[in-house]
Short mmCIF file of C-alpha atoms in Angstrom, two decimals:
data_model
loop_
_atom_site.label_atom_id
_atom_site.label_comp_id
_atom_site.label_asym_id
_atom_site.label_seq_id
_atom_site.Cartn_x
_atom_site.Cartn_y
_atom_site.Cartn_z
CA MET A 1 0.00 0.00 0.00
CA SER A 2 1.31 3.46 -0.92
CA ARG A 3 2.24 5.57 2.10
CA MET A 4 1.71 8.69 -0.02
CA MET A 5 -1.84 7.70 -0.95
CA ASP A 6 -2.55 6.76 2.68
CA LEU A 7 -1.81 10.31 3.86
CA ALA A 8 -4.91 12.40 4.50
CA LEU A 9 -2.87 15.43 3.38
CA THR A 10 -2.54 13.95 -0.10
CA HIS A 11 -6.27 14.17 -0.68
CA LEU A 12 -6.39 17.85 0.26
CA VAL A 13 -4.12 18.89 -2.63
CA GLY A 14 -5.67 20.25 -5.81
CA ARG A 15 -9.23 20.77 -7.06
CA THR A 16 -8.78 24.49 -6.44
CA PRO A 17 -11.37 27.06 -7.57
CA TRP A 18 -10.69 29.97 -9.87
CA TYR A 19 -11.65 33.62 -9.58
CA PRO A 20 -12.69 35.88 -12.51
CA ILE A 21 -11.28 39.36 -13.00
CA ARG A 22 -13.14 41.38 -15.62
CA THR A 23 -11.10 43.48 -18.04
CA SER A 24 -11.91 45.51 -21.16
CA GLY A 25 -10.67 42.51 -23.14
CA ALA A 26 -10.96 38.88 -22.15
CA PRO A 27 -11.67 38.02 -18.51
CA VAL A 28 -8.74 36.72 -16.45
CA TYR A 29 -9.35 33.61 -14.36
CA VAL A 30 -6.99 33.18 -11.40
CA LYS A 31 -6.68 29.60 -10.17
CA LEU A 32 -6.41 29.83 -6.38
CA GLU A 33 -3.48 27.55 -5.53
CA GLY A 34 -3.13 29.27 -2.16
CA ASN A 35 -6.05 27.04 -1.13
CA ASN A 36 -3.77 23.99 -1.02
CA PRO A 37 -2.91 22.75 2.51
CA GLY A 38 0.65 24.06 2.32
CA GLY A 39 -0.59 27.33 0.88
CA SER A 40 0.88 27.18 -2.60
CA VAL A 41 0.96 25.58 -6.04
CA LYS A 42 4.11 23.72 -4.98
CA ASP A 43 2.03 21.22 -2.98
CA ARG A 44 1.17 19.63 -6.32
CA ALA A 45 4.75 19.38 -7.55
CA VAL A 46 6.09 18.01 -4.26
CA LEU A 47 3.31 15.43 -4.12
CA GLY A 48 4.23 14.33 -7.65
CA MET A 49 7.94 14.15 -6.89
CA LEU A 50 7.44 12.28 -3.61
CA THR A 51 5.20 9.80 -5.41
CA LEU A 52 8.04 9.03 -7.82
CA ALA A 53 10.52 8.87 -4.92
CA GLU A 54 8.30 6.34 -3.17
CA ALA A 55 8.24 4.20 -6.32
CA LYS A 56 12.06 4.18 -6.15
CA GLY A 57 12.01 3.03 -2.51
CA LEU A 58 13.38 6.30 -1.13
CA ILE A 59 10.52 7.12 1.24
CA ARG A 60 11.20 5.51 4.60
CA GLU A 61 10.91 6.65 8.20
CA GLY A 62 13.87 8.78 9.25
CA ALA A 63 15.33 9.21 5.75
CA THR A 64 16.95 12.57 4.97
CA VAL A 65 15.77 14.61 1.99
CA VAL A 66 17.73 17.72 0.97
CA GLU A 67 16.30 20.34 -1.37
CA PRO A 68 17.16 23.86 -2.58
CA THR A 69 14.12 26.15 -2.40
CA SER A 70 13.00 29.74 -2.63
CA GLY A 71 10.35 28.86 -0.06
CA ASN A 72 7.17 27.23 -1.32
CA THR A 73 8.67 23.91 -2.45
CA GLY A 74 10.43 23.75 0.88
CA ILE A 75 7.20 24.43 2.76
CA ALA A 76 5.36 21.71 0.85
CA LEU A 77 8.24 19.28 1.38
CA ALA A 78 8.47 20.14 5.10
CA MET A 79 4.71 19.60 5.42
CA PHE A 80 4.73 16.18 3.73
CA GLY A 81 8.02 15.29 5.40
CA ALA A 82 6.51 15.88 8.85
CA ALA A 83 3.63 13.55 8.02
CA LEU A 84 5.97 10.89 6.56
CA GLY A 85 8.61 11.05 9.30
CA LEU A 86 11.34 12.35 6.99
CA ARG A 87 14.23 14.56 8.07
CA VAL A 88 13.97 17.61 5.80
CA VAL A 89 17.03 19.81 5.14
CA LEU A 90 16.48 22.89 2.98
CA THR A 91 18.90 25.36 1.41
CA MET A 92 17.53 28.80 0.58
CA PRO A 93 18.91 32.20 -0.47
CA GLU A 94 19.11 34.58 2.48
CA THR A 95 17.08 37.15 0.51
CA MET A 96 13.87 35.18 0.91
CA SER A 97 11.29 36.57 3.34
CA GLU A 98 11.48 36.06 7.09
CA GLU A 99 7.95 34.66 7.07
CA ARG A 100 9.03 31.80 4.81
CA ARG A 101 11.85 30.89 7.16
CA LYS A 102 9.48 30.80 10.14
CA VAL A 103 6.97 28.58 8.34
CA LEU A 104 9.70 26.12 7.37
CA MET A 105 11.01 25.89 10.90
CA ALA A 106 7.47 25.52 12.28
CA TYR A 107 7.20 22.28 10.29
CA GLY A 108 10.45 21.08 11.85
CA ALA A 109 12.67 21.48 8.78
CA HIS A 110 16.37 22.32 9.11
CA LEU A 111 17.17 25.46 7.11
CA GLU A 112 20.53 26.58 5.70
CA LEU A 113 20.71 30.05 4.18
CA THR A 114 23.00 30.75 1.22
CA PRO A 115 24.40 34.11 -0.02
CA GLY A 116 21.71 36.19 -1.69
CA SER A 117 24.17 37.29 -4.36
CA GLU A 118 24.36 33.69 -5.61
CA GLY A 119 20.59 33.40 -6.11
CA MET A 120 19.08 29.94 -6.43
CA ALA A 121 22.32 28.66 -7.95
CA GLY A 122 23.94 29.09 -4.54
CA ALA A 123 21.18 27.11 -2.86
CA VAL A 124 21.56 24.35 -5.46
CA ARG A 125 25.32 24.27 -4.87
CA ARG A 126 24.94 23.98 -1.10
CA CYS A 127 22.34 21.25 -1.52
CA GLY A 128 24.88 19.22 -3.49
CA GLU A 129 27.47 19.66 -0.75
CA ILE A 130 25.08 18.47 1.96
CA LEU A 131 24.09 15.45 -0.12
CA SER A 132 27.74 14.44 -0.49
CA GLU A 133 28.25 14.82 3.28
CA THR A 134 25.10 12.89 4.31
CA PRO A 135 25.08 9.12 3.67
CA GLY A 136 21.73 7.85 2.41
CA ALA A 137 20.28 11.31 1.80
CA PHE A 138 18.36 12.02 -1.38
CA THR A 139 17.02 15.08 -3.19
CA LEU A 140 13.89 15.68 -5.20
CA ASP A 141 15.72 18.16 -7.48
CA GLN A 142 12.64 20.15 -8.40
CA PHE A 143 14.39 21.83 -11.33
CA SER A 144 14.86 18.57 -13.26
CA ASN A 145 12.60 16.00 -11.59
CA PRO A 146 9.97 14.83 -14.12
CA GLY A 147 7.50 14.37 -11.27
CA ASN A 148 7.21 18.17 -11.09
CA PRO A 149 5.66 18.87 -14.52
CA TRP A 150 3.97 15.45 -14.45
CA ALA A 151 1.96 16.51 -11.40
CA HIS A 152 0.59 19.48 -13.33
CA SER A 153 -0.11 17.34 -16.38
CA VAL A 154 -2.32 15.00 -14.38
CA THR A 155 -3.95 17.51 -12.00
CA THR A 156 -3.71 21.25 -12.77
CA GLY A 157 -4.09 21.01 -16.54
CA PRO A 158 -7.10 18.66 -16.50
CA GLU A 159 -8.73 20.76 -13.76
CA ILE A 160 -8.44 23.89 -15.91
CA LEU A 161 -10.01 22.09 -18.88
CA SER A 162 -12.84 20.85 -16.68
CA GLN A 163 -13.46 24.30 -15.21
CA ALA A 164 -13.45 25.89 -18.67
CA GLY A 165 -15.96 23.37 -20.00
CA MET A 166 -16.88 24.26 -23.58
CA GLY A 167 -15.61 27.83 -23.11
CA ASP A 168 -12.58 29.15 -24.93
CA ILE A 169 -9.12 29.33 -23.32
CA GLY A 170 -7.25 31.97 -25.24
CA ALA A 171 -4.10 31.96 -23.13
CA PHE A 172 -2.43 30.38 -20.14
CA VAL A 173 0.00 32.68 -18.28
CA ALA A 174 2.47 31.47 -15.65
CA GLY A 175 5.70 32.61 -14.07
CA VAL A 176 8.78 30.45 -14.56
CA GLY A 177 10.57 29.21 -11.45
CA THR A 178 11.28 25.51 -11.94
CA GLY A 179 9.28 25.40 -15.18
CA GLY A 180 7.02 22.66 -13.82
CA THR A 181 3.70 24.50 -13.86
CA ILE A 182 3.97 26.11 -17.28
CA SER A 183 5.40 22.97 -18.90
CA GLY A 184 2.96 20.49 -17.39
CA VAL A 185 -0.14 22.63 -17.86
CA GLY A 186 1.02 23.94 -21.23
CA ARG A 187 1.38 20.45 -22.71
CA VAL A 188 -2.11 19.44 -21.59
CA LEU A 189 -3.80 22.61 -22.83
CA LYS A 190 -2.07 22.52 -26.20
CA ALA A 191 -2.95 18.85 -26.67
CA ALA A 192 -6.62 19.53 -25.89
CA ARG A 193 -6.95 23.05 -27.34
CA GLY A 194 -4.22 23.57 -29.90
CA ASN A 195 -4.80 27.33 -30.23
CA VAL A 196 -4.04 28.15 -26.58
CA ARG A 197 -1.27 30.73 -26.26
CA VAL A 198 1.15 29.74 -23.48
CA VAL A 199 2.87 32.78 -21.97
CA ALA A 200 5.87 32.62 -19.65
CA VAL A 201 6.44 35.38 -17.09
CA GLU A 202 9.87 36.41 -15.84
CA PRO A 203 11.23 39.40 -13.85
CA GLN A 204 12.01 42.49 -15.91
CA GLU A 205 15.23 42.83 -13.92
CA SER A 206 16.27 39.29 -14.87
CA PRO A 207 15.14 38.67 -18.47
CA LEU A 208 17.03 35.41 -18.91
CA LEU A 209 14.50 33.75 -21.21
CA SER A 210 13.75 36.79 -23.35
CA LYS A 211 17.16 38.46 -23.48
CA GLY A 212 19.65 35.96 -22.05
CA SER A 213 20.54 38.23 -19.14
CA ALA A 214 20.13 37.31 -15.47
CA GLY A 215 19.99 39.86 -12.67
CA LYS A 216 18.85 40.59 -9.12
CA HIS A 217 15.11 40.95 -8.59
CA GLY A 218 12.49 40.76 -5.86
CA ILE A 219 9.82 38.43 -7.27
CA GLN A 220 10.36 35.47 -4.98
CA GLY A 221 9.56 32.12 -6.57
CA ILE A 222 10.30 32.92 -10.22
CA GLY A 223 13.41 33.97 -12.13
CA ALA A 224 15.92 31.48 -10.74
CA ASN A 225 18.73 33.07 -12.83
CA PHE A 226 19.34 29.84 -14.73
CA VAL A 227 17.20 27.93 -17.22
CA PRO A 228 15.75 24.88 -15.42
CA GLU A 229 15.76 21.50 -17.12
CA ASN A 230 12.04 21.12 -16.44
CA LEU A 231 11.20 24.16 -18.57
CA ASP A 232 9.86 22.95 -21.92
CA MET A 233 10.26 25.97 -24.17
CA SER A 234 8.57 24.09 -27.02
CA VAL A 235 5.20 24.78 -25.39
CA VAL A 236 5.95 28.47 -24.70
CA ASP A 237 4.68 30.91 -27.32
CA GLN A 238 5.65 34.18 -25.68
CA VAL A 239 7.71 35.55 -22.79
CA VAL A 240 6.50 38.61 -20.87
CA THR A 241 8.55 40.54 -18.33
CA VAL A 242 7.13 42.20 -15.21
CA SER A 243 9.07 44.46 -12.87
CA THR A 244 9.31 43.72 -9.16
CA GLN A 245 7.50 46.97 -8.39
CA GLU A 246 4.61 46.18 -10.73
CA ALA A 247 4.32 42.66 -9.28
CA LYS A 248 4.11 44.09 -5.76
CA ASP A 249 1.62 46.77 -6.82
CA VAL A 250 -0.67 44.21 -8.44
CA ALA A 251 -0.41 41.89 -5.42
CA ARG A 252 -1.58 44.76 -3.20
CA TRP A 253 -4.34 45.62 -5.70
CA LEU A 254 -5.59 42.04 -5.70
CA ALA A 255 -5.93 42.14 -1.92
CA ARG A 256 -7.51 45.58 -1.69
CA ARG A 257 -9.76 45.47 -4.76
CA HIS A 258 -10.65 41.78 -5.06
CA GLY A 259 -9.98 40.37 -1.59
CA LEU A 260 -7.42 37.95 -3.03
CA PHE A 261 -4.58 37.84 -0.49
CA SER A 262 -1.82 36.87 -2.92
CA GLY A 263 1.97 36.81 -3.08
CA ILE A 264 4.36 38.76 -5.28
CA SER A 265 4.71 36.12 -8.01
CA THR A 266 0.91 36.06 -8.28
CA GLY A 267 1.07 39.81 -8.82
CA ALA A 268 3.48 39.19 -11.69
CA ASN A 269 1.21 36.51 -13.18
CA VAL A 270 -1.89 38.68 -13.02
CA ALA A 271 -0.07 41.75 -14.36
CA ALA A 272 1.05 39.76 -17.40
CA ALA A 273 -2.34 38.07 -17.79
CA MET A 274 -4.14 41.41 -17.85
CA ARG A 275 -1.85 42.62 -20.64
CA ILE A 276 -2.53 39.49 -22.69
CA ALA A 277 -6.27 39.85 -22.00
CA GLN A 278 -6.29 43.15 -23.90
CA GLU A 279 -5.22 41.28 -27.03
CA LEU A 280 -8.08 38.76 -26.87
CA PRO A 281 -11.84 39.09 -27.47
CA PRO A 282 -14.27 39.33 -24.52
CA ASP A 283 -15.67 35.86 -25.21
CA SER A 284 -12.25 34.27 -24.68
CA ARG A 285 -10.50 33.87 -21.33
CA VAL A 286 -6.99 34.06 -19.91
CA VAL A 287 -6.07 31.59 -17.16
CA THR A 288 -3.31 32.23 -14.68
CA ILE A 289 -2.13 30.96 -11.30
CA GLN A 290 -2.30 32.35 -7.79
CA CYS A 291 1.00 30.78 -6.72
CA ASP A 292 0.54 31.42 -3.00
CA ARG A 293 -0.92 33.80 -0.45
CA GLN A 294 0.45 37.12 0.79
CA ASP A 295 1.04 36.12 4.40
CA LYS A 296 4.60 34.99 3.56
CA TYR A 297 5.50 38.44 2.17
CA LEU A 298 4.19 40.96 4.67
CA SER A 299 7.72 42.03 5.64
CA VAL A 300 8.70 42.77 2.02
CA LEU A 301 5.50 44.22 0.55
#
């Protein structure tokens, strides 16, 4: 019997609602991934990756899992790890919010901070060092683990199609962190509705995908400053950049105008989605993701 499928937590992940935002063009539908038990879209990816790890015999009481994270993957892993009896060690850039650190430690995870100047690459490097120093430890490696996009191919994508029904989906807009969400959902939507435009969102200050230039930015959760293996650019039709300030402004607007208490990367997604919506007719729709909620960003917003 699968330990993952036996967990009550497992059955709380997914089946999230979406919220419509009317625009002068197509309406924008925001899928509320903050409703997941760990508070973010990363619950899906971690569940997918742990399912594959279990199939490999890696999930056992007391085992050590080490993972680099900007926060949400770590929170989801710490949550599932607590329920599975795993020792969770996370490496994270020191620039991530204080709230994220506190949530991770509340779940009992061990946290190692890496220099902010090194971005996620520094967290990945330190993760590799810990793995080499810790016999029997394993990593999910969210940036290349096929369980990450797979989870979105079998849950998020089909859910969006079901919620849309016979209605048109003109575009799907998602920020790129690990590439799992946009790749997994993008493949499903294109297979079912070939005319869907898949739009990647990245920080204006770090336009790696659009201009090949990485830089410092403040949109936590996207823009890892390297191109992740899980990013399938063959499904991406367009790349849109959003500044850190615009992402923060839209996150505040979502809370104050729509009552959607959303994080900074959600602000970036919605900002980009609203631009794309102006290019589509009112009877179409743009779908995007609420990556997480705003309570992990109060100190930086």
